[in-house]
Amino acid sequence: MPEPTGHAEPQSIRFGGVELLTAAEGALVWPEERMLVVADLHLEKGSSFARRGVMLPPYDTRATLERLARAARRHDARRILCLGDSFHDGEAPARLDREGAALLAALAASTELIWIAGNHDPAPPAALGGRVVEGEYRLGPLAFRHIAEPLFASGEVSGHYHPKASIDVRGRRLSGRCFVLDEQRLVLPAFGAYAGGLDVFEPALRALFPGDFAVHLLARDRITPLPHARLAGYCGPEPL
Amino acid sequence: MPSPSTALPSRFAEWFARRGWTPHPHQLALLAAAREGRSALLIAPTGGGKTLAGFLPSLVELAEGPREGLHTLYISPLKALAIDVHRNLTAPIEELGLSIRCETRTGDTPAHKRQRQREHPPQMLMTTPESLALLLSYGEAAQMFGGLGAIIIDELHALAGSKRGDLLALGLARLRRLAPGCRRIGLSATVAWPDDLAAWLGSGGAEVVRLVAQGGAKPEVSILATRAELPWSGHMALHALAEVYEAIKRHRTTLVFVNTRAQAELCFHELWRLNQDHLPIALHHGSLAVEQRRKVEAWMARGRLRAVVATSSLDLGIDWGDVDLVVQVGAPKGVSRLTQRIGRANHRLDEPSRALLVPANRFEVLECRAALSALRRGQLDGERPRPGGLDVLAQHILGMACAGPFAADALFAEVASAAPYAGLVRADFDAALGFVENGGYALSSYERWRKLFRDSIGRYHVVSDAVARRYRMNIGTIVEASMLKVRLRRGKVLGEVEEYFAGTLTPGDTFMFAGQLLAFEGIQGNDVIASRASGGAPKVPAYEGGRLPLSTHLADGVRALLADSRQWRDLPEPVQEWLRLQRYRSLLPGPEGLLVEGFPRGPHDYLVAYCFEGRNAHQTLGMLLTRRMERAGLKPLGFVATDYVLAVWSLEPVRDLDALLDEDMLGDDLEAWLAESSLIRRTFRTVAIIAGLIERKHPGHEKTGRQVTFSADLIYDVLRKHQGDHLLLRAARADAARGLTDIRRLGDLLARIKGRITHRRLERVSPLAVPVLLEIGREAIYGSALDQLLDDVTVELLAEAGITPEPAARKSVS
């Protein structure tokens, strides 16, 4: 049966005056800079739960990092920028097993790895490779940070909210993580295998995108651009 | 049969006489079995003193040898039933002058009473499978149950074969170890597989005494011969509700059974629209607030109602002697279930139960007719109990660790003595134990955070009281879809709808719930906020898994009826006409083989397969068939499955059917589809919750269903990729294969029809295909507007099929 419209191929967008790609893996690509941007890896979230006796499968770090390496290869990235909450908690780096650490070291060796501090991991550990940037990373007209600043004017790329959205297709509902963007800002989906999600119409996200916005929905290995009015849960323009 | 005077102690014989009763033969037979210390299975229709029969041996034993400590444990699938039985037992205990303490123990029992029950148990305790599991998880269990003499399991047919039944069977295995001499009594409705039930109850021990109480008068069952136009499709039977209302008026108390909660809402609404006489008619289904359900049950018990519209929520439960009519709206789907529903009328064994079947469409007329023949021949159907789930086993293992340290060998032997786990292999037991211990992952990274540890002699212990506390908060095997409470603005909770349905509402939408018309205002936290509304075209909440598929047995009956025109005499004239036309224009499906019709319609080509294997199997077949058609370049566009038929439409016509419907479709395609399907995600979520990977409740706060759904999906994706043979994935696959996909039935079908497919190429839609084509695009019901729309489509389709509609066909249903 025909799938909903959408493409495994990345979607190009013009944002803040530059050409970017949103990729089906959940990463943002800046081809001109050969840069890959991801948010909210939440590495070692599984073991964080295990500490409390909830034995989630211990494969989340591996799944996340393997996907990140794949995306870096596919998009020929020489720099990877992680927008914070890369580790699920402060002790998460210490819980990395040998394989996880090796995957990470391989990434740091083959690319320039940049960690922006998030609220779960205020200081990503230097021992793991890569360099740490506090607060904000600027490149050209774009500003990258962990959490969107409410009053920021334009060209801001951030993570933190784990946006997700749903559409109804012929009576069936399709949900997935998504990029959210308008003229001013772009919020990335969470990249981590165990990262949950927040619907784009929840007040916290709606406050950042009060007018028209678009999402690029990740569902069924595809990325599908959709206007906000097409999404499940849309109830007309926000009252001002 | 011994005479009552010799079998019954005089105190009891006198009591029976004072009441003007004569003991039933099965009551005395149970007493005799108990005196020999044997377990017994009593199969009896509702009524007929079944519960008293179960308790009588215990009452006699305690009268002859009064003693302290727990003597009899009564287990019911329904909390309300446990409470009711407790109430009903108080009278005989008092009248017989016995000094027996009799208490209930359910999730609602206050903490101080629970504490007292553990320290100073009553002689008789009425409880549920979940509360029993909880009691068994305490160290005091050995002391509390050590002197147990009898276990009575009520409504055994409703438990055996389900996950709740698995949990109970495991609990019974533990009780056998704690109290080796304890006998069991199973009380069951009539079932198709009494041998399995006896095996379940006996569980490898001595042979179980089997008693079958004869039903009284044969039920009087008829099919409504409606005066209205018989619909071509749909399941609501709104056309016949005026006649149902007339029947309600003619009877004292009527139980109106429907098949889904959505049907219940619509049927209730329509009956009240017709209710000129303001008869007290109530609504009962599983998503209504508990208080509301209890209220309806209490009114019913007091004879205050003339009718209750109900779903399977009232299939079991308290006896209401005053019900003199049972109406089944919509096809019965299975003979056993119909028999049990009919048995809800006239519990006095000497009076016949009276029932009225109300088919909602033409195919359902055939199904009702087949059900009626089966009833008359006394045939039954239903699934046999399946092997026990590994998820339930995992839950039980943790519970046993909470009760005290165990050795793996001993626990394995104990578990394997429970009938559902008789075939359990040691490797699976070890996998379940490993899962409980530390997740059971190939990667041993969770050694530090294990839930169980082994002592120097290899016995397993829980690592902390916190683990035990969390286990006790999460006992049970009933997992609901993510639900949201429906709350009136600043008012009470009316019940629950599925989160999915709530997601389809936008503020201002109206929907029908709890018998009221409500306007949706918004979602706050986990509540749907609504207010009373007065108009609009309301939606009706649908619930997953609400519909049971047609049983194999009834399907065979329908096929036989279609194939033998001599049996058509009893059918309403429009149905006969329809079948004759089908015979003239195409073919009738035979009792063997498979008829498939193909015809063009508009820009598409249609394929209609008359499989009669139930919706679930048809949906699976539809998924697999369209994948194959896609690969064959036939450009399939969609399919629709009913209980009887599968229809697929495509841009190109199908030519080589034999190749498409080959048995090999159950191989790789099935694997590939199932791994991605939402069905397996749903079963995985259930399995993960039951096995304890995902906890519904944490000390301090309750995780909402919404979060559970989301994380279960993430876990599924990661686990499938990195450890595809994990215990939980195997359990989820086993569940999916049984229930929602009905793969076994599909496999049987494909094997049966091999080389026996009749492919009939037609120029246009056949009369028998009209109903399934009318189902296309009907995903939800939008009140009368949709009915009108459907009427128009009906006329169009009928004209195409060369059937001239009668003038009445244009008449609006409303």
Short mmCIF file of C-alpha atoms in Angstrom, two decimals, chain A residues 1-2 46-47 50-60 62-63 66 70 95 97 164 168 170-173 177 193-197 233-235, chain B residues 437-439 441-443 445-446 448-451 470 500 503-504 506-507 626 630 636-639 693 695 698 710 714-715 718-719 721-723 779:
data_model
loop_
_atom_site.label_atom_id
_atom_site.label_comp_id
_atom_site.label_asym_id
_atom_site.label_seq_id
_atom_site.Cartn_x
_atom_site.Cartn_y
_atom_site.Cartn_z
CA MET A 1 0.00 0.00 0.00
CA PRO A 2 1.29 3.47 -0.71
CA GLY A 46 19.16 2.63 30.13
CA SER A 47 21.71 2.12 32.89
CA ALA A 50 18.78 0.03 35.82
CA ARG A 51 20.29 1.71 38.89
CA ARG A 52 16.73 2.06 40.14
CA GLY A 53 15.87 -1.54 39.33
CA VAL A 54 14.16 -0.89 36.00
CA MET A 55 16.16 -3.15 33.72
CA LEU A 56 15.71 -1.52 30.32
CA PRO A 57 17.67 -3.25 27.55
CA PRO A 58 21.29 -2.02 27.90
CA TYR A 59 21.71 -1.33 24.19
CA ASP A 60 20.62 2.28 23.97
CA ARG A 62 25.26 1.51 21.26
CA ALA A 63 22.12 2.08 19.17
CA GLU A 66 25.97 3.61 15.79
CA ARG A 70 26.13 6.19 10.21
CA ARG A 95 28.90 3.93 33.23
CA ASP A 97 31.06 0.21 28.79
CA LYS A 164 7.12 14.95 18.42
CA ASP A 168 -3.92 11.09 10.81
CA ARG A 170 -6.83 7.47 6.38
CA GLY A 171 -8.08 6.84 9.86
CA ARG A 172 -4.73 5.73 11.20
CA ARG A 173 -2.49 7.82 13.38
CA ARG A 177 9.81 12.72 16.53
CA ALA A 193 17.25 5.84 21.41
CA TYR A 194 15.47 6.15 24.76
CA ALA A 195 14.58 9.84 24.65
CA GLY A 196 10.85 10.42 25.06
CA GLY A 197 8.88 13.18 23.37
CA GLY A 233 -4.04 18.03 17.66
CA TYR A 234 -4.20 21.30 15.72
CA CYS A 235 -7.14 23.33 16.98
CA GLU B 437 17.39 -11.38 38.16
CA ASN B 438 18.99 -8.66 36.04
CA GLY B 439 17.01 -8.19 32.83
CA TYR B 441 20.36 -9.45 28.55
CA ALA B 442 23.22 -10.87 26.52
CA LEU B 443 25.24 -7.89 27.66
CA SER B 445 26.26 -4.72 32.15
CA TYR B 446 23.57 -4.75 34.82
CA ARG B 448 25.58 -4.27 39.72
CA TRP B 449 21.87 -3.52 39.74
CA ARG B 450 20.34 -6.97 39.90
CA LYS B 451 16.97 -7.52 41.60
CA ARG B 470 7.40 -2.25 43.93
CA TYR B 500 -6.40 7.60 20.85
CA GLY B 503 -6.79 12.63 20.37
CA THR B 504 -9.33 12.70 17.56
CA THR B 506 -11.16 19.01 18.92
CA PRO B 507 -12.86 21.46 21.29
CA THR B 626 -1.47 -6.52 -0.45
CA GLU B 630 2.48 -4.78 -4.51
CA PRO B 636 -3.12 -2.59 -4.48
CA LEU B 637 -4.82 0.45 -2.95
CA GLY B 638 -6.54 -0.86 0.11
CA PHE B 639 -8.52 -3.62 1.75
CA LEU B 693 10.04 -4.37 32.89
CA GLU B 695 6.16 -0.55 36.18
CA HIS B 698 6.05 3.59 41.63
CA PHE B 710 5.87 5.77 24.52
CA LEU B 714 11.40 2.72 22.23
CA ILE B 715 12.36 -0.37 24.16
CA VAL B 718 16.16 -1.20 20.59
CA LEU B 719 15.61 -4.72 21.86
CA LYS B 721 17.63 -4.78 16.86
CA HIS B 722 20.10 -5.90 19.51
CA GLN B 723 18.62 -9.02 21.10
CA GLU B 779 -13.94 3.82 10.29
#
